[in-house]
């Protein structure tokens, strides 16, 4: 019955008893077969081992190495005899082993790959040798271009595993032991965590029967499923500058991208091609030919199967001053797309170029790669091939919507890179935001102002910070400072709650507040074009906070709801227990409850706000393309005058730790342990 079923379909898919998923496609256009085994493990899935390069190290030892069945030299001799082309690679998300051979050896090469991938013996000589090979690979990859690329990824992805090179960090890789490697292999190399794809000139029924019989040598076992945290989603602009021995200045403009299995990812791929693809490159014509601002410009759309990635545009030139101008020009062109200004003829050519590129690269290897990716993503070998059909339905309107929603200047992360000899020259002129210092201004009766002029930025970010956070809440009134942080600006006697929210939307103001032990702050982001009006609205709202019964009741309800959520959060309960048990009273252990919240009155909040609003206890920081004197003028014009007083930030922490152990028991299936040690104050020379 199986041969009959196979004859009715072009792609055969099955899951073997040991959990290995297989996909077979007959292709008699050429007398060759390509076999791939995809293991669902890559550098971003290494968890606590991130940075060690264990996925890549496994690839080196597993590929062609000694197994429980044959030696490395025996495999080498077999592959030479068959004329096999074999290789392997490790990416962020997958480790792939592949061989292409004359089709008469389809069974044999499949057997070899199964043995190598699922029965590696970790011969000590081979492991030691590959240690040296990988170290050499890391050293030879330490080029200026790679350092800039790694620095840009570190700037954008921060602590996310994407910020770490796939090869691993040199010292961390060198510290890998054979036991580390075996443990990692045992945790991830399992038939249930892999997919075998074969495309070529074979009989599907015969090859399936061979694989089914061969797989009995590799029983099922448990494995660690792949997991990757989500990347940071930026709603505010950031800048930085990097210096290295590179030949010319360049800039990376980076935005949050999309997950690879989403329509947004396909739209951004079209966007990338529209901006820089083809011979008649849109941005190249503007930046290189017309404006002479660059000699190179390119874009790149990357994403993961389980997390969002990044959309990048890079421009390079000889003159660092032109680099800053190129950023403005590129953003201006993207903003035009966001407004619907799209060349329909270019858009049509763009989609055709993508289709032509796929046709050019359409081979057994490409099909295998897409089918393996589809199986790992959705257990569907045609998932990504079918998703290409989305290309035909993408419209110019989709491009405009994506540019507006995802590629605004307010979300852009800008990373400048300069040759080392420019460091002394560029730093003092304050042109590039990554090197621009904050300038401090202190004026009596008003907040201290930290101002940073960010040339070319179309967005302004402002933070109002108050010294004294949860630790200064009066006893029995815990939660008072939190309520103040939630009331400020959102609740004002200048206008009602609905009206101020409408006004903030009208001006494009986003607001977020956070209250810590020692301070609380309110962050505002808004377009530069609305700077004066936004400063007026924020200043007047801070001058007239609404601590009415209704406003306070709403803020209390939000805090009570949060407490209810925390009651089922083991991390919160553990942290609260630790801090209240081991810290002295009133030091980092001010936890509100429903009783303390209900005790808070309007008078309590007004008194506490007056205590907080003193000239040595409030700081306003401002980043944007605005002059410092304009910032100071508007703060004096619209912001409340402050009383005299000192900072409420806790500067010195007493000796709080004596050897002590204790435990909390609760009804959650989770165990948490904290080890705490007394260290040094922030201003101590050993703090770093």
GROMACS .gro file of N, CA and C in nm, residues 318-378:
model
  183
  318UNK      N    1   3.381   5.798   0.291
  318UNK     CA    2   3.512   5.839   0.339
  318UNK      C    3   3.505   5.956   0.436
  319UNK      N    4   3.400   6.035   0.426
  319UNK     CA    5   3.386   6.157   0.506
  319UNK      C    6   3.289   6.133   0.621
  320UNK      N    7   3.334   6.135   0.746
  320UNK     CA    8   3.243   6.106   0.859
  320UNK      C    9   3.130   6.207   0.872
  321UNK      N   10   3.150   6.329   0.827
  321UNK     CA   11   3.043   6.428   0.837
  321UNK      C   12   2.928   6.392   0.744
  322UNK      N   13   2.961   6.337   0.626
  322UNK     CA   14   2.857   6.295   0.532
  322UNK      C   15   2.775   6.178   0.586
  323UNK      N   16   2.837   6.100   0.675
  323UNK     CA   17   2.768   5.984   0.730
  323UNK      C   18   2.643   6.026   0.807
  324UNK      N   19   2.655   6.130   0.885
  324UNK     CA   20   2.542   6.180   0.961
  324UNK      C   21   2.431   6.228   0.868
  325UNK      N   22   2.469   6.292   0.760
  325UNK     CA   23   2.370   6.338   0.662
  325UNK      C   24   2.302   6.221   0.593
  326UNK      N   25   2.377   6.114   0.566
  326UNK     CA   26   2.317   5.998   0.500
  326UNK      C   27   2.209   5.935   0.586
  327UNK      N   28   2.228   5.936   0.718
  327UNK     CA   29   2.124   5.884   0.808
  327UNK      C   30   1.995   5.962   0.791
  328UNK      N   31   2.007   6.093   0.785
  328UNK     CA   32   1.887   6.176   0.770
  328UNK      C   33   1.819   6.151   0.635
  329UNK      N   34   1.900   6.136   0.530
  329UNK     CA   35   1.843   6.113   0.397
  329UNK      C   36   1.771   5.978   0.392
  330UNK      N   37   1.835   5.874   0.446
  330UNK     CA   38   1.773   5.740   0.445
  330UNK      C   39   1.642   5.742   0.522
  331UNK      N   40   1.643   5.804   0.641
  331UNK     CA   41   1.520   5.809   0.720
  331UNK      C   42   1.412   5.890   0.647
  332UNK      N   43   1.453   5.997   0.579
  332UNK     CA   44   1.358   6.078   0.502
  332UNK      C   45   1.291   5.994   0.393
  333UNK      N   46   1.369   5.910   0.325
  333UNK     CA   47   1.313   5.826   0.220
  333UNK      C   48   1.220   5.720   0.277
  334UNK      N   49   1.255   5.665   0.393
  334UNK     CA   50   1.166   5.566   0.458
  334UNK      C   51   1.036   5.633   0.501
  335UNK      N   52   1.047   5.755   0.554
  335UNK     CA   53   0.927   5.827   0.595
  335UNK      C   54   0.837   5.858   0.475
  336UNK      N   55   0.896   5.880   0.358
  336UNK     CA   56   0.816   5.900   0.237
  336UNK      C   57   0.738   5.773   0.204
  337UNK      N   58   0.803   5.658   0.218
  337UNK     CA   59   0.734   5.531   0.195
  337UNK      C   60   0.619   5.515   0.294
  338UNK      N   61   0.646   5.553   0.421
  338UNK     CA   62   0.541   5.543   0.524
  338UNK      C   63   0.420   5.629   0.489
  339UNK      N   64   0.443   5.737   0.416
  339UNK     CA   65   0.332   5.825   0.375
  339UNK      C   66   0.264   5.779   0.247
  340UNK      N   67   0.311   5.668   0.191
  340UNK     CA   68   0.248   5.614   0.070
  340UNK      C   69   0.315   5.657  -0.059
  341UNK      N   70   0.428   5.725  -0.051
  341UNK     CA   71   0.497   5.770  -0.172
  341UNK      C   72   0.588   5.658  -0.223
  342UNK      N   73   0.530   5.570  -0.304
  342UNK     CA   74   0.601   5.452  -0.353
  342UNK      C   75   0.595   5.450  -0.506
  343UNK      N   76   0.707   5.424  -0.567
  343UNK     CA   77   0.716   5.412  -0.712
  343UNK      C   78   0.661   5.274  -0.750
  344UNK      N   79   0.541   5.270  -0.810
  344UNK     CA   80   0.475   5.143  -0.840
  344UNK      C   81   0.556   5.060  -0.938
  345UNK      N   82   0.620   5.124  -1.036
  345UNK     CA   83   0.700   5.049  -1.132
  345UNK      C   84   0.820   4.984  -1.063
  346UNK      N   85   0.886   5.058  -0.974
  346UNK     CA   86   0.999   5.002  -0.899
  346UNK      C   87   0.950   4.888  -0.808
  347UNK      N   88   0.833   4.908  -0.747
  347UNK     CA   89   0.777   4.806  -0.658
  347UNK      C   90   0.753   4.676  -0.735
  348UNK      N   91   0.699   4.685  -0.856
  348UNK     CA   92   0.675   4.566  -0.937
  348UNK      C   93   0.808   4.500  -0.975
  349UNK      N   94   0.907   4.583  -1.014
  349UNK     CA   95   1.038   4.527  -1.047
  349UNK      C   96   1.099   4.456  -0.926
  350UNK      N   97   1.078   4.513  -0.808
  350UNK     CA   98   1.132   4.455  -0.685
  350UNK      C   99   1.080   4.314  -0.664
  351UNK      N  100   0.949   4.296  -0.676
  351UNK     CA  101   0.892   4.163  -0.655
  351UNK      C  102   0.941   4.065  -0.761
  352UNK      N  103   0.958   4.113  -0.883
  352UNK     CA  104   1.011   4.025  -0.988
  352UNK      C  105   1.156   3.986  -0.960
  353UNK      N  106   1.236   4.081  -0.910
  353UNK     CA  107   1.375   4.050  -0.877
  353UNK      C  108   1.384   3.941  -0.771
  354UNK      N  109   1.296   3.947  -0.670
  354UNK     CA  110   1.295   3.843  -0.566
  354UNK      C  111   1.259   3.709  -0.628
  355UNK      N  112   1.158   3.709  -0.715
  355UNK     CA  113   1.116   3.584  -0.779
  355UNK      C  114   1.227   3.529  -0.868
  356UNK      N  115   1.294   3.616  -0.944
  356UNK     CA  116   1.404   3.571  -1.029
  356UNK      C  117   1.517   3.512  -0.946
  357UNK      N  118   1.544   3.576  -0.832
  357UNK     CA  119   1.650   3.526  -0.744
  357UNK      C  120   1.619   3.387  -0.693
  358UNK      N  121   1.493   3.363  -0.660
  358UNK     CA  122   1.454   3.230  -0.613
  358UNK      C  123   1.468   3.127  -0.724
  359UNK      N  124   1.430   3.167  -0.845
  359UNK     CA  125   1.442   3.074  -0.958
  359UNK      C  126   1.589   3.038  -0.983
  360UNK      N  127   1.676   3.139  -0.973
  360UNK     CA  128   1.818   3.116  -0.997
  360UNK      C  129   1.878   3.020  -0.895
  361UNK      N  130   1.832   3.031  -0.771
  361UNK     CA  131   1.890   2.952  -0.662
  361UNK      C  132   1.812   2.822  -0.637
  362UNK      N  133   1.710   2.794  -0.720
  362UNK     CA  134   1.624   2.679  -0.692
  362UNK      C  135   1.696   2.550  -0.730
  363UNK      N  136   1.743   2.479  -0.630
  363UNK     CA  137   1.817   2.355  -0.651
  363UNK      C  138   1.773   2.255  -0.546
  364UNK      N  139   1.827   2.135  -0.556
  364UNK     CA  140   1.795   2.033  -0.455
  364UNK      C  141   1.836   2.080  -0.316
  365UNK      N  142   1.952   2.149  -0.309
  365UNK     CA  143   1.997   2.200  -0.179
  365UNK      C  144   1.904   2.305  -0.123
  366UNK      N  145   1.857   2.396  -0.210
  366UNK     CA  146   1.765   2.500  -0.164
  366UNK      C  147   1.634   2.439  -0.117
  367UNK      N  148   1.580   2.345  -0.195
  367UNK     CA  149   1.455   2.280  -0.156
  367UNK      C  150   1.471   2.206  -0.024
  368UNK      N  151   1.583   2.137  -0.007
  368UNK     CA  152   1.607   2.065   0.118
  368UNK      C  153   1.610   2.160   0.236
  369UNK      N  154   1.680   2.274   0.217
  369UNK     CA  155   1.691   2.371   0.325
  369UNK      C  156   1.555   2.424   0.365
  370UNK      N  157   1.473   2.461   0.266
  370UNK     CA  158   1.340   2.516   0.295
  370UNK      C  159   1.250   2.411   0.361
  371UNK      N  160   1.260   2.286   0.316
  371UNK     CA  161   1.175   2.181   0.375
  371UNK      C  162   1.217   2.152   0.519
  372UNK      N  163   1.348   2.149   0.543
  372UNK     CA  164   1.393   2.127   0.681
  372UNK      C  165   1.350   2.239   0.772
  373UNK      N  166   1.364   2.363   0.724
  373UNK     CA  167   1.322   2.479   0.802
  373UNK      C  168   1.171   2.475   0.829
  374UNK      N  169   1.094   2.436   0.727
  374UNK     CA  170   0.950   2.427   0.744
  374UNK      C  171   0.910   2.320   0.845
  375UNK      N  172   0.981   2.208   0.844
  375UNK     CA  173   0.951   2.102   0.941
  375UNK      C  174   0.982   2.147   1.083
  376UNK      N  175   1.096   2.214   1.103
  376UNK     CA  176   1.131   2.260   1.236
  376UNK      C  177   1.039   2.371   1.285
  377UNK      N  178   0.983   2.448   1.191
  377UNK     CA  179   0.897   2.559   1.229
  377UNK      C  180   0.753   2.514   1.254
  378UNK      N  181   0.698   2.438   1.160
  378UNK     CA  182   0.554   2.406   1.167
  378UNK      C  183   0.524   2.261   1.133
   0.00000   0.00000   0.00000
